[in-house]
CSV table of N, CA and C in Angstrom, one decimal:
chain,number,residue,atom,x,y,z
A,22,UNK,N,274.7,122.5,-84.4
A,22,UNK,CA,274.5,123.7,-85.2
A,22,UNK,C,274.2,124.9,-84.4
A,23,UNK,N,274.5,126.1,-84.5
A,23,UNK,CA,274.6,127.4,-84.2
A,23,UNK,C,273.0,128.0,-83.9
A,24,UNK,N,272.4,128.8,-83.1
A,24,UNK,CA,270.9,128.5,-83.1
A,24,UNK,C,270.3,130.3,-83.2
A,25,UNK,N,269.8,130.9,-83.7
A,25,UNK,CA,269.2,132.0,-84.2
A,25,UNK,C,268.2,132.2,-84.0
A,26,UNK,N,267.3,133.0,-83.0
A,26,UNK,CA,266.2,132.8,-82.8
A,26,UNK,C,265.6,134.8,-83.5
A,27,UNK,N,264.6,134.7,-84.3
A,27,UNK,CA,264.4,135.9,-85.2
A,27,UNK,C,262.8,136.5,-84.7
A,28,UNK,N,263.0,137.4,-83.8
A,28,UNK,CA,260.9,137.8,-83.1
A,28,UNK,C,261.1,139.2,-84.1
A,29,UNK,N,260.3,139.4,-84.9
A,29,UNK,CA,259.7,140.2,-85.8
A,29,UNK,C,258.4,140.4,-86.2
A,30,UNK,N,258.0,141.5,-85.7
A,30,UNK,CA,256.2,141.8,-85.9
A,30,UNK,C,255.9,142.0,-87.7
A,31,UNK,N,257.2,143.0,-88.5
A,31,UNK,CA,257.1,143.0,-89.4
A,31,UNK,C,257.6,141.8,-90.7
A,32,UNK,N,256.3,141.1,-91.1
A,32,UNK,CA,256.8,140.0,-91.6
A,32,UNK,C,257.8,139.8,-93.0
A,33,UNK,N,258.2,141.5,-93.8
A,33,UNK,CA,258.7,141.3,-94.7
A,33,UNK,C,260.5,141.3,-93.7
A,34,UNK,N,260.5,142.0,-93.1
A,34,UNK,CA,261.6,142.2,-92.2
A,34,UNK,C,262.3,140.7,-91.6
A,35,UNK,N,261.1,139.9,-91.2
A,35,UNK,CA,261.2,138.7,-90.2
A,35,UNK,C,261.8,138.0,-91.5
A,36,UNK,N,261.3,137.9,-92.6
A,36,UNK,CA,261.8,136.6,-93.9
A,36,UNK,C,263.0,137.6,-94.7
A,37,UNK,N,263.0,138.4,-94.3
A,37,UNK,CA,265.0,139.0,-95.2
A,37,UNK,C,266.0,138.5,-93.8
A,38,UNK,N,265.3,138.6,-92.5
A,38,UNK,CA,266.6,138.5,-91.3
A,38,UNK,C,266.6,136.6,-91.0
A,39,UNK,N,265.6,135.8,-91.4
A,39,UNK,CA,265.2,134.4,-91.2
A,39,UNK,C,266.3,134.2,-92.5
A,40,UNK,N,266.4,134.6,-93.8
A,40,UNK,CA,267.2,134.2,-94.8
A,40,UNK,C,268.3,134.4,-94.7
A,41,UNK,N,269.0,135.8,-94.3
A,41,UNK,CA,270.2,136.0,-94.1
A,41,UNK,C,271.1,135.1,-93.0
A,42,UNK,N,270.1,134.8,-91.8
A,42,UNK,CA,270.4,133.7,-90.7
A,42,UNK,C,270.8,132.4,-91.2
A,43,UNK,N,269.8,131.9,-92.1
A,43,UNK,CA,270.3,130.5,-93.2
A,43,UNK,C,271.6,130.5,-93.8
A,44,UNK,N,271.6,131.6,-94.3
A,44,UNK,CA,272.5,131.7,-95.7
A,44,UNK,C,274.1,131.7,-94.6
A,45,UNK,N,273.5,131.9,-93.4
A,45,UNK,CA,275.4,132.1,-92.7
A,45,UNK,C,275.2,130.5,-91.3
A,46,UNK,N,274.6,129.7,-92.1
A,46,UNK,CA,274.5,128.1,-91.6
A,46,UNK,C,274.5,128.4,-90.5
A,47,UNK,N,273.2,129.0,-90.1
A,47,UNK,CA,272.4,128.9,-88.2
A,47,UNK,C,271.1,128.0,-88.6
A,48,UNK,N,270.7,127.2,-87.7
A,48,UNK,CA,269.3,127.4,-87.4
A,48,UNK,C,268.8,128.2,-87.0
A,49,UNK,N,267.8,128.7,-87.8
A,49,UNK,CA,266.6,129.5,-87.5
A,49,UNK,C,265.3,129.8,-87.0
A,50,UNK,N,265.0,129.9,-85.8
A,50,UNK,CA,263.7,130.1,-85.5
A,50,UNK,C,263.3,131.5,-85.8
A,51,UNK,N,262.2,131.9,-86.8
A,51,UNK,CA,261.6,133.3,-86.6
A,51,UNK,C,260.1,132.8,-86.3
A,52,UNK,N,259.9,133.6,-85.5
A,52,UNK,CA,258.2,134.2,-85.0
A,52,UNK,C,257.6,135.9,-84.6
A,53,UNK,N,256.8,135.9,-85.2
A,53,UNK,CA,256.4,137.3,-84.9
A,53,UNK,C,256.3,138.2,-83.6
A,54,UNK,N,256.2,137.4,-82.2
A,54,UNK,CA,256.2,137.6,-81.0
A,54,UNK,C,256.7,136.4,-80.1
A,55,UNK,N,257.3,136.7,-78.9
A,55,UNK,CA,257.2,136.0,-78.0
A,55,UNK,C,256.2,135.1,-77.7
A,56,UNK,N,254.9,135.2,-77.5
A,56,UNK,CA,254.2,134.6,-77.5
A,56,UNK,C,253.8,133.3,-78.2
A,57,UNK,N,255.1,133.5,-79.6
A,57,UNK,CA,255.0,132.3,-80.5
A,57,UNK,C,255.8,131.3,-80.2
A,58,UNK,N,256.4,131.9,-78.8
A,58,UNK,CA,257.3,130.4,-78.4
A,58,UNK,C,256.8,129.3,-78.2
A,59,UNK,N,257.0,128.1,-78.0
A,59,UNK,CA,257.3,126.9,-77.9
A,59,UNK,C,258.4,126.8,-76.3
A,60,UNK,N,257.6,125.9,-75.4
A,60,UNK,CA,258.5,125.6,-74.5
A,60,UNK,C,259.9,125.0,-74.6
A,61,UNK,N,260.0,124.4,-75.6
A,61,UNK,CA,261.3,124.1,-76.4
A,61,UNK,C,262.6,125.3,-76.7
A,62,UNK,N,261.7,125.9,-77.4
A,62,UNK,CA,262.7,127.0,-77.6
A,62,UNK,C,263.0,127.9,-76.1
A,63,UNK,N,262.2,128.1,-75.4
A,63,UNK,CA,262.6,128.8,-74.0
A,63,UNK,C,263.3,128.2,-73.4
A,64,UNK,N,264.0,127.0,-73.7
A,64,UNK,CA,264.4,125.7,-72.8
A,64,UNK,C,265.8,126.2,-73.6
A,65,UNK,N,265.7,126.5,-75.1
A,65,UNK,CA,267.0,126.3,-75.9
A,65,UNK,C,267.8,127.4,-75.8
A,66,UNK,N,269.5,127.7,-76.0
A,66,UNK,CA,270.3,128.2,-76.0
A,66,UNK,C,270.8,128.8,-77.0
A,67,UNK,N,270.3,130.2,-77.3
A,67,UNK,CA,270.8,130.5,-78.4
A,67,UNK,C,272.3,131.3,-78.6
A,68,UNK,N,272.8,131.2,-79.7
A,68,UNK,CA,273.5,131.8,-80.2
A,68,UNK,C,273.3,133.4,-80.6
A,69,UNK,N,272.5,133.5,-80.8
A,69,UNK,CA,271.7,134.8,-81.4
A,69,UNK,C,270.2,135.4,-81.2
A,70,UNK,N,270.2,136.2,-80.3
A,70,UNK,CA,268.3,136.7,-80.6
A,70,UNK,C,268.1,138.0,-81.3
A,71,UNK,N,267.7,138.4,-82.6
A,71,UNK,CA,267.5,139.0,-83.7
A,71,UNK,C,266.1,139.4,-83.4
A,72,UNK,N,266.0,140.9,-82.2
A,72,UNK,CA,264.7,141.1,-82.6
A,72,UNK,C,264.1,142.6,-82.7
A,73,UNK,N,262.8,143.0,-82.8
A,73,UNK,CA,262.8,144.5,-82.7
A,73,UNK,C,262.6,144.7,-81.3
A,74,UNK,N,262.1,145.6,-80.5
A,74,UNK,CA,261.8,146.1,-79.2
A,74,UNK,C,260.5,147.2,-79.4
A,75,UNK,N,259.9,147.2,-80.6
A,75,UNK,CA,258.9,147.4,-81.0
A,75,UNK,C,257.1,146.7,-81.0
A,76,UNK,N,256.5,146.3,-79.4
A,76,UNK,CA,256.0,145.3,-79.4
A,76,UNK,C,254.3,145.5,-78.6
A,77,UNK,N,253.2,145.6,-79.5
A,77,UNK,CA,252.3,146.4,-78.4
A,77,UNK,C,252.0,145.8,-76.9
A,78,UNK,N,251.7,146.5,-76.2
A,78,UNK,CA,251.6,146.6,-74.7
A,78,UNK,C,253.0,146.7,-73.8
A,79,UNK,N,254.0,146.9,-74.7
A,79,UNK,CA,255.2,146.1,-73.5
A,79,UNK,C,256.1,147.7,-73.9
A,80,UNK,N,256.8,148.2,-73.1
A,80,UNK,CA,257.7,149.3,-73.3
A,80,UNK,C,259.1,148.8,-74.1
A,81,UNK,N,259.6,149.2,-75.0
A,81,UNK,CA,261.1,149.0,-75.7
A,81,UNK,C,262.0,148.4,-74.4
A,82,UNK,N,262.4,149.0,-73.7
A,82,UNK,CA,262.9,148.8,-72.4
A,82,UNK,C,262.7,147.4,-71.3
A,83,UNK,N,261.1,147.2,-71.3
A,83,UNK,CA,261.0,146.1,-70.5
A,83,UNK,C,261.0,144.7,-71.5
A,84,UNK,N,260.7,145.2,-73.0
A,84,UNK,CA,260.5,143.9,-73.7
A,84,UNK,C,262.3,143.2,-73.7
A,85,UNK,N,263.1,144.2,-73.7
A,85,UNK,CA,264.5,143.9,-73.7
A,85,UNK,C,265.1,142.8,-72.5
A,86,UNK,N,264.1,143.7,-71.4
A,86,UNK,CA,264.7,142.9,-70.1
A,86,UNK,C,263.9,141.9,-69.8
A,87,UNK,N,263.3,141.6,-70.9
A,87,UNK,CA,261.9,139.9,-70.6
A,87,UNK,C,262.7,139.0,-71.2
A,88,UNK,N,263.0,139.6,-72.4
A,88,UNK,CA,263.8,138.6,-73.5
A,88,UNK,C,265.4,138.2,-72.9
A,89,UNK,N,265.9,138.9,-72.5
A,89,UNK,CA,266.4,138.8,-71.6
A,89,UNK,C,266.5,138.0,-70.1
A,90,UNK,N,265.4,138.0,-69.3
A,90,UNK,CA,264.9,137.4,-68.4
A,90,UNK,C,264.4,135.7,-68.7
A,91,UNK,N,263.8,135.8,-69.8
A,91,UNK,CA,263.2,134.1,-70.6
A,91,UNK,C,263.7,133.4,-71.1
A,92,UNK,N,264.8,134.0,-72.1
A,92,UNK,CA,266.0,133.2,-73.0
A,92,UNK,C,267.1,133.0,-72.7
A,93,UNK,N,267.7,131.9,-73.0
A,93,UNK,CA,269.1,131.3,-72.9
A,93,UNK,C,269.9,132.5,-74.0
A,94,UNK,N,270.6,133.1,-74.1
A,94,UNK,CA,271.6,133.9,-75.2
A,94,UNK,C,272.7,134.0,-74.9
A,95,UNK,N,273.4,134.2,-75.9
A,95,UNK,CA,274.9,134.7,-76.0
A,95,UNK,C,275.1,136.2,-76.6
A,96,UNK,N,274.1,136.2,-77.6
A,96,UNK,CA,274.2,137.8,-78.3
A,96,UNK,C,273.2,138.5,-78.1
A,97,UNK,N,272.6,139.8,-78.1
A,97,UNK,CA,271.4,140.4,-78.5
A,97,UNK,C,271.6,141.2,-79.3
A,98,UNK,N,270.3,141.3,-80.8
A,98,UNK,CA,270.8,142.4,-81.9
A,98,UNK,C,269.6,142.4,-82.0
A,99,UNK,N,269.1,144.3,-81.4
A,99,UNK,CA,268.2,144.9,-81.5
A,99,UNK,C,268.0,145.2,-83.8
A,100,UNK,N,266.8,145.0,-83.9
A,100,UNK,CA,266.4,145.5,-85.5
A,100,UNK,C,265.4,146.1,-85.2
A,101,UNK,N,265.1,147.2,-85.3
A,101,UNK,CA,264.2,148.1,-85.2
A,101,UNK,C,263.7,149.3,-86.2
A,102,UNK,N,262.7,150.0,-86.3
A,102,UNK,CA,262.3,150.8,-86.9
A,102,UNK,C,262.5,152.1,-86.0
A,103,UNK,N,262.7,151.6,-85.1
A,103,UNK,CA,262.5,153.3,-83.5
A,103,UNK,C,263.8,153.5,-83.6
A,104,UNK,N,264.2,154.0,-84.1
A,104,UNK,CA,265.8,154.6,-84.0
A,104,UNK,C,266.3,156.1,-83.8
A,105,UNK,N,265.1,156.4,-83.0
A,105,UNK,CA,265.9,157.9,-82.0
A,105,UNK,C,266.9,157.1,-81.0
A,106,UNK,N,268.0,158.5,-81.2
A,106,UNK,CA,268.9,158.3,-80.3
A,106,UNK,C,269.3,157.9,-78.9
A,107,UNK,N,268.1,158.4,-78.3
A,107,UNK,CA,267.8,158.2,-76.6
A,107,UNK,C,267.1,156.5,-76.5
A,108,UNK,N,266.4,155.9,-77.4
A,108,UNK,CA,265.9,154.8,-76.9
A,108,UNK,C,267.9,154.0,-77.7
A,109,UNK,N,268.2,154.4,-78.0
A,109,UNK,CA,269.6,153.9,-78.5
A,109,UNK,C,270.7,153.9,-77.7
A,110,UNK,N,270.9,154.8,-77.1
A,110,UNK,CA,271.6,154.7,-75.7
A,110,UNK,C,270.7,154.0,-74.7
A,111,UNK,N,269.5,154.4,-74.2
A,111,UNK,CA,269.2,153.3,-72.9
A,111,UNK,C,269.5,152.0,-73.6
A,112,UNK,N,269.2,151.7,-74.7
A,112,UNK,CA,269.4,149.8,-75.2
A,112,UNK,C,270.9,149.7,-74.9
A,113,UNK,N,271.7,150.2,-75.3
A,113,UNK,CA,273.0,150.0,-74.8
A,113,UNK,C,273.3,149.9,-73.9
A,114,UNK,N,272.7,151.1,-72.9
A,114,UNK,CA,273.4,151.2,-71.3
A,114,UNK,C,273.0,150.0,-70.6
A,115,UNK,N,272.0,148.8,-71.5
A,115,UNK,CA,271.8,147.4,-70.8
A,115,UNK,C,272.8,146.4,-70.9
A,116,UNK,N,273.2,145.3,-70.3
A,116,UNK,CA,274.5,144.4,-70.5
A,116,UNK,C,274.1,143.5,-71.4
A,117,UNK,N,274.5,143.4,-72.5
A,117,UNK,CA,274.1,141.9,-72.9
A,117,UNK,C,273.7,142.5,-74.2
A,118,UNK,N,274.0,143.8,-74.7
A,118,UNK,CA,273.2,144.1,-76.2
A,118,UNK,C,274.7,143.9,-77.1
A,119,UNK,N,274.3,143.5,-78.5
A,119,UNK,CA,275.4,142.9,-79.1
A,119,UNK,C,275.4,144.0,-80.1
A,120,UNK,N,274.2,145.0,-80.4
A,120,UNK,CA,274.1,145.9,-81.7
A,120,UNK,C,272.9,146.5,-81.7
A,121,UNK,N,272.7,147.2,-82.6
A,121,UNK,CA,271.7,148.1,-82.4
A,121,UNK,C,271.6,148.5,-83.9
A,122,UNK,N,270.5,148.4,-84.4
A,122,UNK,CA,270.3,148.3,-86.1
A,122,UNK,C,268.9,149.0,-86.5
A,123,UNK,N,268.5,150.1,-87.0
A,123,UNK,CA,267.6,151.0,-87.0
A,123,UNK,C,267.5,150.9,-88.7
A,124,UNK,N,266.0,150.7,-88.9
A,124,UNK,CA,265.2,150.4,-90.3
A,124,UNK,C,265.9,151.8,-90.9
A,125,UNK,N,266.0,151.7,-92.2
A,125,UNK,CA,266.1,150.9,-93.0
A,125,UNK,C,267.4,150.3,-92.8
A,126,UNK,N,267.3,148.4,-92.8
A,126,UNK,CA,268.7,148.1,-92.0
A,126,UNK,C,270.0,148.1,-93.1
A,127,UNK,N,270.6,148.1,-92.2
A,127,UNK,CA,272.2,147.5,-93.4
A,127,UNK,C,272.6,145.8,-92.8
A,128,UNK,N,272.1,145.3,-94.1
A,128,UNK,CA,272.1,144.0,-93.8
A,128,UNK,C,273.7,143.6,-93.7
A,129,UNK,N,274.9,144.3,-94.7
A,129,UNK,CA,275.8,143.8,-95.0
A,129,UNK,C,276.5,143.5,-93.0
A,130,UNK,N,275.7,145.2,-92.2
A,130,UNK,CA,276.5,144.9,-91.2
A,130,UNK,C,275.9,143.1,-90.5
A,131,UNK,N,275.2,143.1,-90.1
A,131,UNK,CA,274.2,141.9,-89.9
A,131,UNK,C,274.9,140.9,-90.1
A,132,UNK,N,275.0,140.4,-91.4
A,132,UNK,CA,276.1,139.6,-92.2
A,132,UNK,C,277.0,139.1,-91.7
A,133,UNK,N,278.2,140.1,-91.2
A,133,UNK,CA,279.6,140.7,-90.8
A,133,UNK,C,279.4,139.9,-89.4
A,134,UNK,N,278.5,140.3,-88.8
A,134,UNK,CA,278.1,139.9,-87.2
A,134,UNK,C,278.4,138.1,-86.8
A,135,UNK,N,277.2,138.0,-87.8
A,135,UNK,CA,276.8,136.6,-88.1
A,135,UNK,C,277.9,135.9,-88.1
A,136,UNK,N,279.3,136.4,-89.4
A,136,UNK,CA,280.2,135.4,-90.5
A,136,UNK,C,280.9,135.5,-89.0
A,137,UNK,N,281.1,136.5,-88.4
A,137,UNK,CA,282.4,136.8,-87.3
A,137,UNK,C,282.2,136.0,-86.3
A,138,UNK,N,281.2,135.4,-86.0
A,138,UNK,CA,280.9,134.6,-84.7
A,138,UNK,C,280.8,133.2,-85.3
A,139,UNK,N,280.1,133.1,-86.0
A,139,UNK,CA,280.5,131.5,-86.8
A,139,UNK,C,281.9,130.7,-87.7
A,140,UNK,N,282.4,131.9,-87.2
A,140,UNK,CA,284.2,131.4,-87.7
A,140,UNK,C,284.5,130.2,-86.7
């Protein structure tokens, strides 16, 4: 099965993107921080990491290139509430970003992401 891993500080946010992840037959890991990993999961391969870049002590920028640096992935999809334009270009100008999704989200795109890679 397809593997979703969902880091969300805001917990109404973390259980609409944990549901949506279900509903398009992934497993899902969500936790509120990195720090909620499990050596397991740093070990595992995901299909998907669904997170904000919104994180205290860590710059938008470096938390991208940790999560990056620590996880196995194939996609990255920034959800965020910080959605000026300039931290939206630097997340881009990094290799390896799959989207970029600024609160209030549009789930339907999300969705679309999801169904298109699990075909």
């Amino acid at each position: 099965m397809k593997k979703v891993l969902v880091i969300q500080e805001d917990l109404i946010i973390l259980k609409i993107l944990e549901r949506l992840v279900s509903l398009n037959n992934y497993e899902c890991k969500a936790i509120p921080s990195l720090s909620d990993l499990s050596i397991e999961d740093q070990e595992s391969n995901f299909n998907f990491i669904i997170t904000d870049i919104l994180f205290e002590g860590i710059a938008p920028l470096q938390f991208v290139a940790q999560v990056q640096e620590i996880l196995t992935h194939e996609n990255l999809l920034i959800v965020t509430s910080m959605g000026q334009d300039k931290i939206k270009q630097e997340i881009f100008a990094l290799s390896g970003i799959s989207g970029f999704y600024a609160v209030p989200i549009d789930l339907d795109e999300i969705d679309a992401t999801l169904k298109a890679y699990n075909e």
